[in-house]
JSON list of C-alpha atoms in Angstrom, two decimals:
[
{"chain": "A", "resi": 1, "resn": "UNK", "atom": "CA", "xyz": [-23.83, 5.53, 19.24]},
{"chain": "A", "resi": 2, "resn": "UNK", "atom": "CA", "xyz": [-24.32, 7.13, 15.84]},
{"chain": "A", "resi": 3, "resn": "UNK", "atom": "CA", "xyz": [-22.75, 9.98, 14.06]},
{"chain": "A", "resi": 4, "resn": "UNK", "atom": "CA", "xyz": [-25.71, 12.07, 14.27]},
{"chain": "A", "resi": 5, "resn": "UNK", "atom": "CA", "xyz": [-25.33, 12.25, 18.00]},
{"chain": "A", "resi": 6, "resn": "UNK", "atom": "CA", "xyz": [-25.38, 15.98, 18.79]},
{"chain": "A", "resi": 7, "resn": "UNK", "atom": "CA", "xyz": [-22.06, 16.18, 20.78]},
{"chain": "A", "resi": 8, "resn": "UNK", "atom": "CA", "xyz": [-20.18, 14.85, 17.81]},
{"chain": "A", "resi": 9, "resn": "UNK", "atom": "CA", "xyz": [-22.04, 16.34, 14.86]},
{"chain": "A", "resi": 10, "resn": "UNK", "atom": "CA", "xyz": [-22.33, 19.73, 16.46]},
{"chain": "A", "resi": 11, "resn": "UNK", "atom": "CA", "xyz": [-18.70, 20.07, 17.28]},
{"chain": "A", "resi": 12, "resn": "UNK", "atom": "CA", "xyz": [-17.10, 19.78, 13.90]},
{"chain": "A", "resi": 13, "resn": "UNK", "atom": "CA", "xyz": [-17.55, 19.44, 10.21]},
{"chain": "A", "resi": 14, "resn": "UNK", "atom": "CA", "xyz": [-17.96, 15.83, 9.10]},
{"chain": "A", "resi": 15, "resn": "UNK", "atom": "CA", "xyz": [-16.76, 14.41, 5.79]},
{"chain": "A", "resi": 16, "resn": "UNK", "atom": "CA", "xyz": [-17.77, 10.82, 4.76]},
{"chain": "A", "resi": 17, "resn": "UNK", "atom": "CA", "xyz": [-15.60, 8.38, 2.89]},
{"chain": "A", "resi": 18, "resn": "UNK", "atom": "CA", "xyz": [-17.47, 5.26, 1.58]},
{"chain": "A", "resi": 19, "resn": "UNK", "atom": "CA", "xyz": [-14.85, 2.45, 1.58]},
{"chain": "A", "resi": 20, "resn": "UNK", "atom": "CA", "xyz": [-17.37, -0.38, 1.60]},
{"chain": "A", "resi": 21, "resn": "UNK", "atom": "CA", "xyz": [-16.43, -3.38, -0.55]},
{"chain": "A", "resi": 22, "resn": "UNK", "atom": "CA", "xyz": [-12.86, -2.09, -0.78]},
{"chain": "A", "resi": 23, "resn": "UNK", "atom": "CA", "xyz": [-10.25, -4.74, 0.05]},
{"chain": "A", "resi": 24, "resn": "UNK", "atom": "CA", "xyz": [-7.12, -4.30, 2.28]},
{"chain": "A", "resi": 25, "resn": "UNK", "atom": "CA", "xyz": [-5.14, -2.01, 2.11]},
{"chain": "A", "resi": 26, "resn": "UNK", "atom": "CA", "xyz": [-7.68, 0.35, 0.22]},
{"chain": "A", "resi": 27, "resn": "UNK", "atom": "CA", "xyz": [-9.77, 1.49, 3.10]},
{"chain": "A", "resi": 28, "resn": "UNK", "atom": "CA", "xyz": [-6.64, 2.77, 5.00]},
{"chain": "A", "resi": 29, "resn": "UNK", "atom": "CA", "xyz": [-5.05, 4.14, 1.79]},
{"chain": "A", "resi": 30, "resn": "UNK", "atom": "CA", "xyz": [-8.20, 6.07, 0.89]},
{"chain": "A", "resi": 31, "resn": "UNK", "atom": "CA", "xyz": [-8.47, 7.25, 4.45]},
{"chain": "A", "resi": 32, "resn": "UNK", "atom": "CA", "xyz": [-4.86, 8.57, 4.41]},
{"chain": "A", "resi": 33, "resn": "UNK", "atom": "CA", "xyz": [-5.82, 10.38, 1.13]},
{"chain": "A", "resi": 34, "resn": "UNK", "atom": "CA", "xyz": [-9.13, 11.66, 2.51]},
{"chain": "A", "resi": 35, "resn": "UNK", "atom": "CA", "xyz": [-7.81, 13.04, 5.84]},
{"chain": "A", "resi": 36, "resn": "UNK", "atom": "CA", "xyz": [-5.45, 15.42, 4.03]},
{"chain": "A", "resi": 37, "resn": "UNK", "atom": "CA", "xyz": [-8.52, 17.02, 2.35]},
{"chain": "A", "resi": 38, "resn": "UNK", "atom": "CA", "xyz": [-9.92, 18.17, 5.71]},
{"chain": "A", "resi": 39, "resn": "UNK", "atom": "CA", "xyz": [-8.78, 20.70, 8.28]},
{"chain": "A", "resi": 40, "resn": "UNK", "atom": "CA", "xyz": [-7.32, 19.96, 11.58]},
{"chain": "A", "resi": 41, "resn": "UNK", "atom": "CA", "xyz": [-10.00, 19.26, 14.14]},
{"chain": "A", "resi": 42, "resn": "UNK", "atom": "CA", "xyz": [-12.53, 18.30, 11.53]},
{"chain": "A", "resi": 43, "resn": "UNK", "atom": "CA", "xyz": [-14.13, 14.69, 11.43]},
{"chain": "A", "resi": 44, "resn": "UNK", "atom": "CA", "xyz": [-13.76, 11.97, 8.77]},
{"chain": "A", "resi": 45, "resn": "UNK", "atom": "CA", "xyz": [-16.42, 9.29, 8.84]},
{"chain": "A", "resi": 46, "resn": "UNK", "atom": "CA", "xyz": [-15.30, 6.13, 7.07]},
{"chain": "A", "resi": 47, "resn": "UNK", "atom": "CA", "xyz": [-17.56, 3.19, 6.18]},
{"chain": "A", "resi": 48, "resn": "UNK", "atom": "CA", "xyz": [-15.85, -0.16, 5.55]},
{"chain": "A", "resi": 49, "resn": "UNK", "atom": "CA", "xyz": [-16.48, -3.82, 5.18]},
{"chain": "A", "resi": 50, "resn": "UNK", "atom": "CA", "xyz": [-12.97, -5.19, 5.09]},
{"chain": "A", "resi": 51, "resn": "UNK", "atom": "CA", "xyz": [-12.70, -7.80, 7.91]},
{"chain": "A", "resi": 52, "resn": "UNK", "atom": "CA", "xyz": [-9.35, -6.28, 9.05]},
{"chain": "A", "resi": 53, "resn": "UNK", "atom": "CA", "xyz": [-10.80, -2.87, 9.40]},
{"chain": "A", "resi": 54, "resn": "UNK", "atom": "CA", "xyz": [-11.17, -2.85, 13.24]},
{"chain": "A", "resi": 55, "resn": "UNK", "atom": "CA", "xyz": [-7.45, -3.69, 13.82]},
{"chain": "A", "resi": 56, "resn": "UNK", "atom": "CA", "xyz": [-6.28, -1.50, 10.89]},
{"chain": "A", "resi": 57, "resn": "UNK", "atom": "CA", "xyz": [-8.14, 1.68, 11.81]},
{"chain": "A", "resi": 58, "resn": "UNK", "atom": "CA", "xyz": [-7.03, 1.35, 15.59]},
{"chain": "A", "resi": 59, "resn": "UNK", "atom": "CA", "xyz": [-3.34, 0.95, 14.41]},
{"chain": "A", "resi": 60, "resn": "UNK", "atom": "CA", "xyz": [-3.62, 3.77, 11.81]},
{"chain": "A", "resi": 61, "resn": "UNK", "atom": "CA", "xyz": [-5.08, 6.11, 14.40]},
{"chain": "A", "resi": 62, "resn": "UNK", "atom": "CA", "xyz": [-2.35, 5.21, 16.97]},
{"chain": "A", "resi": 63, "resn": "UNK", "atom": "CA", "xyz": [0.46, 5.57, 14.38]},
{"chain": "A", "resi": 64, "resn": "UNK", "atom": "CA", "xyz": [-0.60, 8.65, 12.67]},
{"chain": "A", "resi": 65, "resn": "UNK", "atom": "CA", "xyz": [-1.88, 10.53, 15.72]},
{"chain": "A", "resi": 66, "resn": "UNK", "atom": "CA", "xyz": [-5.38, 11.15, 14.15]},
{"chain": "A", "resi": 67, "resn": "UNK", "atom": "CA", "xyz": [-7.87, 10.34, 16.90]},
{"chain": "A", "resi": 68, "resn": "UNK", "atom": "CA", "xyz": [-10.39, 7.48, 16.49]},
{"chain": "A", "resi": 69, "resn": "UNK", "atom": "CA", "xyz": [-13.42, 9.16, 18.06]},
{"chain": "A", "resi": 70, "resn": "UNK", "atom": "CA", "xyz": [-15.97, 6.66, 17.49]},
{"chain": "A", "resi": 71, "resn": "UNK", "atom": "CA", "xyz": [-16.37, 3.09, 16.11]},
{"chain": "A", "resi": 72, "resn": "UNK", "atom": "CA", "xyz": [-19.55, 1.10, 15.52]},
{"chain": "A", "resi": 73, "resn": "UNK", "atom": "CA", "xyz": [-20.67, -1.87, 13.38]},
{"chain": "A", "resi": 74, "resn": "UNK", "atom": "CA", "xyz": [-24.06, -2.02, 11.96]},
{"chain": "A", "resi": 75, "resn": "UNK", "atom": "CA", "xyz": [-25.25, -4.80, 9.68]},
{"chain": "A", "resi": 76, "resn": "UNK", "atom": "CA", "xyz": [-21.75, -5.83, 9.02]},
{"chain": "A", "resi": 77, "resn": "UNK", "atom": "CA", "xyz": [-20.65, -2.27, 7.99]},
{"chain": "A", "resi": 78, "resn": "UNK", "atom": "CA", "xyz": [-17.84, -0.82, 10.16]},
{"chain": "A", "resi": 79, "resn": "UNK", "atom": "CA", "xyz": [-18.20, 2.97, 10.78]},
{"chain": "A", "resi": 80, "resn": "UNK", "atom": "CA", "xyz": [-15.14, 4.73, 12.07]},
{"chain": "A", "resi": 81, "resn": "UNK", "atom": "CA", "xyz": [-15.05, 8.49, 12.91]},
{"chain": "A", "resi": 82, "resn": "UNK", "atom": "CA", "xyz": [-11.56, 10.06, 12.96]},
{"chain": "A", "resi": 83, "resn": "UNK", "atom": "CA", "xyz": [-10.55, 13.54, 14.05]},
{"chain": "A", "resi": 84, "resn": "UNK", "atom": "CA", "xyz": [-7.72, 15.05, 12.06]},
{"chain": "A", "resi": 85, "resn": "UNK", "atom": "CA", "xyz": [-4.88, 16.05, 14.37]},
{"chain": "B", "resi": 1, "resn": "UNK", "atom": "CA", "xyz": [16.23, 7.81, 18.12]},
{"chain": "B", "resi": 2, "resn": "UNK", "atom": "CA", "xyz": [13.80, 7.53, 15.23]},
{"chain": "B", "resi": 3, "resn": "UNK", "atom": "CA", "xyz": [10.10, 7.14, 16.08]},
{"chain": "B", "resi": 4, "resn": "UNK", "atom": "CA", "xyz": [9.21, 3.52, 15.20]},
{"chain": "B", "resi": 5, "resn": "UNK", "atom": "CA", "xyz": [6.20, 4.85, 13.49]},
{"chain": "B", "resi": 6, "resn": "UNK", "atom": "CA", "xyz": [8.46, 6.69, 11.07]},
{"chain": "B", "resi": 7, "resn": "UNK", "atom": "CA", "xyz": [11.23, 3.95, 10.65]},
{"chain": "B", "resi": 8, "resn": "UNK", "atom": "CA", "xyz": [11.58, 3.07, 6.98]},
{"chain": "B", "resi": 9, "resn": "UNK", "atom": "CA", "xyz": [10.63, -0.27, 5.78]},
{"chain": "B", "resi": 10, "resn": "UNK", "atom": "CA", "xyz": [12.65, -1.80, 2.96]},
{"chain": "B", "resi": 11, "resn": "UNK", "atom": "CA", "xyz": [11.34, -4.44, 0.53]},
{"chain": "B", "resi": 12, "resn": "UNK", "atom": "CA", "xyz": [13.51, -6.53, -1.64]},
{"chain": "B", "resi": 13, "resn": "UNK", "atom": "CA", "xyz": [11.34, -7.65, -4.63]},
{"chain": "B", "resi": 14, "resn": "UNK", "atom": "CA", "xyz": [12.95, -10.70, -6.19]},
{"chain": "B", "resi": 15, "resn": "UNK", "atom": "CA", "xyz": [10.01, -12.71, -7.57]},
{"chain": "B", "resi": 16, "resn": "UNK", "atom": "CA", "xyz": [8.21, -11.54, -10.73]},
{"chain": "B", "resi": 17, "resn": "UNK", "atom": "CA", "xyz": [5.14, -13.53, -10.16]},
{"chain": "B", "resi": 18, "resn": "UNK", "atom": "CA", "xyz": [1.85, -11.53, -9.97]},
{"chain": "B", "resi": 19, "resn": "UNK", "atom": "CA", "xyz": [0.82, -12.82, -6.47]},
{"chain": "B", "resi": 20, "resn": "UNK", "atom": "CA", "xyz": [4.04, -11.71, -4.88]},
{"chain": "B", "resi": 21, "resn": "UNK", "atom": "CA", "xyz": [4.10, -8.40, -6.70]},
{"chain": "B", "resi": 22, "resn": "UNK", "atom": "CA", "xyz": [0.57, -7.78, -5.46]},
{"chain": "B", "resi": 23, "resn": "UNK", "atom": "CA", "xyz": [1.52, -8.78, -1.83]},
{"chain": "B", "resi": 24, "resn": "UNK", "atom": "CA", "xyz": [4.46, -6.30, -2.08]},
{"chain": "B", "resi": 25, "resn": "UNK", "atom": "CA", "xyz": [2.32, -3.62, -3.39]},
{"chain": "B", "resi": 26, "resn": "UNK", "atom": "CA", "xyz": [-0.29, -4.02, -0.62]},
{"chain": "B", "resi": 27, "resn": "UNK", "atom": "CA", "xyz": [2.48, -4.01, 1.97]},
{"chain": "B", "resi": 28, "resn": "UNK", "atom": "CA", "xyz": [3.94, -0.81, 0.43]},
{"chain": "B", "resi": 29, "resn": "UNK", "atom": "CA", "xyz": [0.45, 0.98, 0.33]},
{"chain": "B", "resi": 30, "resn": "UNK", "atom": "CA", "xyz": [-0.15, 0.08, 3.86]},
{"chain": "B", "resi": 31, "resn": "UNK", "atom": "CA", "xyz": [3.21, 1.41, 5.14]},
{"chain": "B", "resi": 32, "resn": "UNK", "atom": "CA", "xyz": [2.75, 4.60, 3.01]},
{"chain": "B", "resi": 33, "resn": "UNK", "atom": "CA", "xyz": [-0.75, 5.04, 4.58]},
{"chain": "B", "resi": 34, "resn": "UNK", "atom": "CA", "xyz": [0.87, 4.94, 8.02]},
{"chain": "B", "resi": 35, "resn": "UNK", "atom": "CA", "xyz": [3.38, 7.54, 6.96]},
{"chain": "B", "resi": 36, "resn": "UNK", "atom": "CA", "xyz": [6.28, 5.15, 6.99]},
{"chain": "B", "resi": 37, "resn": "UNK", "atom": "CA", "xyz": [8.92, 5.66, 4.12]},
{"chain": "B", "resi": 38, "resn": "UNK", "atom": "CA", "xyz": [9.24, 2.62, 2.01]},
{"chain": "B", "resi": 39, "resn": "UNK", "atom": "CA", "xyz": [12.35, 1.63, -0.06]},
{"chain": "B", "resi": 40, "resn": "UNK", "atom": "CA", "xyz": [11.88, -0.94, -2.72]},
{"chain": "B", "resi": 41, "resn": "UNK", "atom": "CA", "xyz": [14.91, -2.69, -4.20]},
{"chain": "B", "resi": 42, "resn": "UNK", "atom": "CA", "xyz": [14.18, -4.59, -7.54]},
{"chain": "B", "resi": 43, "resn": "UNK", "atom": "CA", "xyz": [16.19, -7.70, -8.27]},
{"chain": "B", "resi": 44, "resn": "UNK", "atom": "CA", "xyz": [16.00, -10.47, -10.90]},
{"chain": "B", "resi": 45, "resn": "UNK", "atom": "CA", "xyz": [12.49, -11.31, -12.10]},
{"chain": "B", "resi": 46, "resn": "UNK", "atom": "CA", "xyz": [10.74, -8.57, -10.14]},
{"chain": "B", "resi": 47, "resn": "UNK", "atom": "CA", "xyz": [12.89, -6.03, -11.96]},
{"chain": "B", "resi": 48, "resn": "UNK", "atom": "CA", "xyz": [11.88, -7.68, -15.27]},
{"chain": "B", "resi": 49, "resn": "UNK", "atom": "CA", "xyz": [8.25, -6.89, -14.47]},
{"chain": "B", "resi": 50, "resn": "UNK", "atom": "CA", "xyz": [9.12, -3.16, -14.20]},
{"chain": "B", "resi": 51, "resn": "UNK", "atom": "CA", "xyz": [10.19, -2.93, -17.81]},
{"chain": "B", "resi": 52, "resn": "UNK", "atom": "CA", "xyz": [8.13, -0.11, -19.41]},
{"chain": "B", "resi": 53, "resn": "UNK", "atom": "CA", "xyz": [6.86, -2.41, -22.03]},
{"chain": "B", "resi": 54, "resn": "UNK", "atom": "CA", "xyz": [5.85, -5.26, -19.58]},
{"chain": "B", "resi": 55, "resn": "UNK", "atom": "CA", "xyz": [4.66, -3.49, -16.45]},
{"chain": "B", "resi": 56, "resn": "UNK", "atom": "CA", "xyz": [0.95, -3.66, -17.59]},
{"chain": "B", "resi": 57, "resn": "UNK", "atom": "CA", "xyz": [1.14, -7.35, -18.64]},
{"chain": "B", "resi": 58, "resn": "UNK", "atom": "CA", "xyz": [-0.40, -10.13, -16.55]},
{"chain": "B", "resi": 59, "resn": "UNK", "atom": "CA", "xyz": [2.29, -12.24, -14.85]},
{"chain": "B", "resi": 60, "resn": "UNK", "atom": "CA", "xyz": [2.23, -15.86, -14.00]},
{"chain": "B", "resi": 61, "resn": "UNK", "atom": "CA", "xyz": [1.43, -16.91, -10.36]},
{"chain": "B", "resi": 62, "resn": "UNK", "atom": "CA", "xyz": [3.80, -18.71, -7.97]},
{"chain": "B", "resi": 63, "resn": "UNK", "atom": "CA", "xyz": [3.81, -22.53, -8.52]},
{"chain": "B", "resi": 64, "resn": "UNK", "atom": "CA", "xyz": [2.01, -23.19, -5.25]},
{"chain": "B", "resi": 65, "resn": "UNK", "atom": "CA", "xyz": [-1.15, -21.25, -6.45]},
{"chain": "B", "resi": 66, "resn": "UNK", "atom": "CA", "xyz": [-2.23, -24.40, -8.46]},
{"chain": "B", "resi": 67, "resn": "UNK", "atom": "CA", "xyz": [-5.56, -24.42, -10.25]},
{"chain": "B", "resi": 68, "resn": "UNK", "atom": "CA", "xyz": [-7.61, -23.55, -7.18]},
{"chain": "B", "resi": 69, "resn": "UNK", "atom": "CA", "xyz": [-5.32, -20.54, -6.24]},
{"chain": "B", "resi": 70, "resn": "UNK", "atom": "CA", "xyz": [-5.39, -19.36, -9.83]},
{"chain": "B", "resi": 71, "resn": "UNK", "atom": "CA", "xyz": [-9.23, -19.45, -9.90]},
{"chain": "B", "resi": 72, "resn": "UNK", "atom": "CA", "xyz": [-9.26, -17.47, -6.62]},
{"chain": "B", "resi": 73, "resn": "UNK", "atom": "CA", "xyz": [-6.96, -14.82, -8.08]},
{"chain": "B", "resi": 74, "resn": "UNK", "atom": "CA", "xyz": [-8.98, -14.57, -11.12]},
{"chain": "B", "resi": 75, "resn": "UNK", "atom": "CA", "xyz": [-12.16, -14.18, -9.06]},
{"chain": "B", "resi": 76, "resn": "UNK", "atom": "CA", "xyz": [-10.69, -11.30, -7.11]},
{"chain": "B", "resi": 77, "resn": "UNK", "atom": "CA", "xyz": [-9.50, -9.68, -10.32]},
{"chain": "B", "resi": 78, "resn": "UNK", "atom": "CA", "xyz": [-13.01, -9.98, -11.74]},
{"chain": "B", "resi": 79, "resn": "UNK", "atom": "CA", "xyz": [-14.39, -8.54, -8.65]},
{"chain": "B", "resi": 80, "resn": "UNK", "atom": "CA", "xyz": [-12.46, -5.30, -9.40]},
{"chain": "B", "resi": 81, "resn": "UNK", "atom": "CA", "xyz": [-9.13, -5.71, -7.51]},
{"chain": "B", "resi": 82, "resn": "UNK", "atom": "CA", "xyz": [-6.79, -3.33, -9.32]},
{"chain": "B", "resi": 83, "resn": "UNK", "atom": "CA", "xyz": [-3.51, -4.44, -10.78]},
{"chain": "B", "resi": 84, "resn": "UNK", "atom": "CA", "xyz": [-0.48, -4.45, -8.52]},
{"chain": "B", "resi": 85, "resn": "UNK", "atom": "CA", "xyz": [1.09, -1.46, -10.44]},
{"chain": "B", "resi": 86, "resn": "UNK", "atom": "CA", "xyz": [-1.87, 0.77, -9.76]},
{"chain": "B", "resi": 87, "resn": "UNK", "atom": "CA", "xyz": [-1.71, -0.08, -5.95]},
{"chain": "B", "resi": 88, "resn": "UNK", "atom": "CA", "xyz": [2.05, 0.93, -6.11]},
{"chain": "B", "resi": 89, "resn": "UNK", "atom": "CA", "xyz": [1.17, 4.18, -7.82]},
{"chain": "B", "resi": 90, "resn": "UNK", "atom": "CA", "xyz": [-1.36, 5.03, -5.16]},
{"chain": "B", "resi": 91, "resn": "UNK", "atom": "CA", "xyz": [1.24, 4.19, -2.45]},
{"chain": "B", "resi": 92, "resn": "UNK", "atom": "CA", "xyz": [3.70, 6.63, -4.19]},
{"chain": "B", "resi": 93, "resn": "UNK", "atom": "CA", "xyz": [0.89, 9.24, -4.35]},
{"chain": "B", "resi": 94, "resn": "UNK", "atom": "CA", "xyz": [0.10, 9.11, -0.68]},
{"chain": "B", "resi": 95, "resn": "UNK", "atom": "CA", "xyz": [3.42, 8.53, 0.86]},
{"chain": "B", "resi": 96, "resn": "UNK", "atom": "CA", "xyz": [7.22, 8.44, 0.53]},
{"chain": "B", "resi": 97, "resn": "UNK", "atom": "CA", "xyz": [7.99, 5.34, -1.66]},
{"chain": "B", "resi": 98, "resn": "UNK", "atom": "CA", "xyz": [11.46, 5.12, -3.35]},
{"chain": "B", "resi": 99, "resn": "UNK", "atom": "CA", "xyz": [11.79, 2.46, -5.97]},
{"chain": "B", "resi": 100, "resn": "UNK", "atom": "CA", "xyz": [15.31, 1.46, -7.07]},
{"chain": "B", "resi": 101, "resn": "UNK", "atom": "CA", "xyz": [16.59, -1.02, -9.53]},
{"chain": "B", "resi": 102, "resn": "UNK", "atom": "CA", "xyz": [19.44, -3.31, -8.50]},
{"chain": "B", "resi": 103, "resn": "UNK", "atom": "CA", "xyz": [22.42, -2.56, -10.63]},
{"chain": "B", "resi": 104, "resn": "UNK", "atom": "CA", "xyz": [23.50, -6.23, -10.83]},
{"chain": "B", "resi": 105, "resn": "UNK", "atom": "CA", "xyz": [20.11, -7.23, -12.10]},
{"chain": "B", "resi": 106, "resn": "UNK", "atom": "CA", "xyz": [20.12, -4.43, -14.65]},
{"chain": "B", "resi": 107, "resn": "UNK", "atom": "CA", "xyz": [23.39, -6.10, -16.07]},
{"chain": "B", "resi": 108, "resn": "UNK", "atom": "CA", "xyz": [21.86, -9.55, -15.89]},
{"chain": "B", "resi": 109, "resn": "UNK", "atom": "CA", "xyz": [18.79, -8.50, -17.96]},
{"chain": "B", "resi": 110, "resn": "UNK", "atom": "CA", "xyz": [20.85, -6.10, -20.04]},
{"chain": "B", "resi": 111, "resn": "UNK", "atom": "CA", "xyz": [18.64, -3.27, -19.22]},
{"chain": "B", "resi": 112, "resn": "UNK", "atom": "CA", "xyz": [19.29, 0.43, -19.41]},
{"chain": "B", "resi": 113, "resn": "UNK", "atom": "CA", "xyz": [17.50, 2.92, -17.18]},
{"chain": "B", "resi": 114, "resn": "UNK", "atom": "CA", "xyz": [15.42, 4.28, -20.01]},
{"chain": "B", "resi": 115, "resn": "UNK", "atom": "CA", "xyz": [13.85, 0.80, -20.60]},
{"chain": "B", "resi": 116, "resn": "UNK", "atom": "CA", "xyz": [12.34, 0.96, -16.96]},
{"chain": "B", "resi": 117, "resn": "UNK", "atom": "CA", "xyz": [8.85, 2.25, -16.27]},
{"chain": "B", "resi": 118, "resn": "UNK", "atom": "CA", "xyz": [8.93, 5.72, -14.85]},
{"chain": "B", "resi": 119, "resn": "UNK", "atom": "CA", "xyz": [7.61, 4.36, -11.50]},
{"chain": "B", "resi": 120, "resn": "UNK", "atom": "CA", "xyz": [11.24, 3.35, -10.90]},
{"chain": "B", "resi": 121, "resn": "UNK", "atom": "CA", "xyz": [13.17, 6.23, -9.44]},
{"chain": "B", "resi": 122, "resn": "UNK", "atom": "CA", "xyz": [16.78, 5.03, -10.12]},
{"chain": "B", "resi": 123, "resn": "UNK", "atom": "CA", "xyz": [19.40, 2.44, -10.11]},
{"chain": "B", "resi": 124, "resn": "UNK", "atom": "CA", "xyz": [21.59, 1.60, -7.14]},
{"chain": "B", "resi": 125, "resn": "UNK", "atom": "CA", "xyz": [23.90, -1.07, -5.66]},
{"chain": "B", "resi": 126, "resn": "UNK", "atom": "CA", "xyz": [23.45, -3.19, -2.61]},
{"chain": "B", "resi": 127, "resn": "UNK", "atom": "CA", "xyz": [25.56, -0.77, -0.37]},
{"chain": "B", "resi": 128, "resn": "UNK", "atom": "CA", "xyz": [23.26, 2.20, -1.13]},
{"chain": "B", "resi": 129, "resn": "UNK", "atom": "CA", "xyz": [20.20, -0.07, -0.48]},
{"chain": "B", "resi": 130, "resn": "UNK", "atom": "CA", "xyz": [21.57, -1.12, 2.97]},
{"chain": "B", "resi": 131, "resn": "UNK", "atom": "CA", "xyz": [22.56, 2.50, 3.84]},
{"chain": "B", "resi": 132, "resn": "UNK", "atom": "CA", "xyz": [19.01, 3.78, 2.95]},
{"chain": "B", "resi": 133, "resn": "UNK", "atom": "CA", "xyz": [17.40, 0.89, 4.91]},
{"chain": "B", "resi": 134, "resn": "UNK", "atom": "CA", "xyz": [19.07, 2.29, 8.08]},
{"chain": "B", "resi": 135, "resn": "UNK", "atom": "CA", "xyz": [17.85, 0.53, 11.10]},
{"chain": "B", "resi": 136, "resn": "UNK", "atom": "CA", "xyz": [14.49, -0.35, 9.68]},
{"chain": "B", "resi": 137, "resn": "UNK", "atom": "CA", "xyz": [13.26, -3.80, 8.79]},
{"chain": "B", "resi": 138, "resn": "UNK", "atom": "CA", "xyz": [14.14, -5.51, 5.43]},
{"chain": "B", "resi": 139, "resn": "UNK", "atom": "CA", "xyz": [11.64, -7.94, 3.87]},
{"chain": "B", "resi": 140, "resn": "UNK", "atom": "CA", "xyz": [12.58, -10.26, 0.96]},
{"chain": "B", "resi": 141, "resn": "UNK", "atom": "CA", "xyz": [9.72, -11.14, -1.37]}
]
């Protein structure tokens, strides 16, 4: 699955946050900042390379109620798509 | 009942070594990103690190760091890891982070409130610290 898949891309505006090379906890901190800049229902795509990212984004999504719509890993880069609640 | 996701986390910062301050700043930023309130209580050598004229200084590492650990920390710093105080500032920016100086440690170090960096929100005693901690976890660093 990729972000360009029509059912995702067509439904809402997507903002991208490049958090590659950032170390824990910065990907989550930057995500918490970025999610506030988009409207409810819009999507935030985050790219990260921190090895804890999979666990962290799942936990962050559960805890904050912002839905983790999609997650993939391509060439060592994690890609998360979150929908602001 | 408080939603566990919103329970406060209270950190007692005792050590003024750079590695422990960095670890504390990371824990604080993570909690703030989750929307959990964080209370920080500064005691002893940690409080010393929050003096306005020292907060940007490099601090020694814990003894167990040794030469190998020291080199690893230097490498991470060279790779662009920001200083612990910047991580704390970021945490305050995104969440609810309250930083209080322990009044006993203020006496010990003969400090007045105006000598502390403005990142410190105030001075309190141990009773106020516990009341603010409520039913949340308390971590000693």
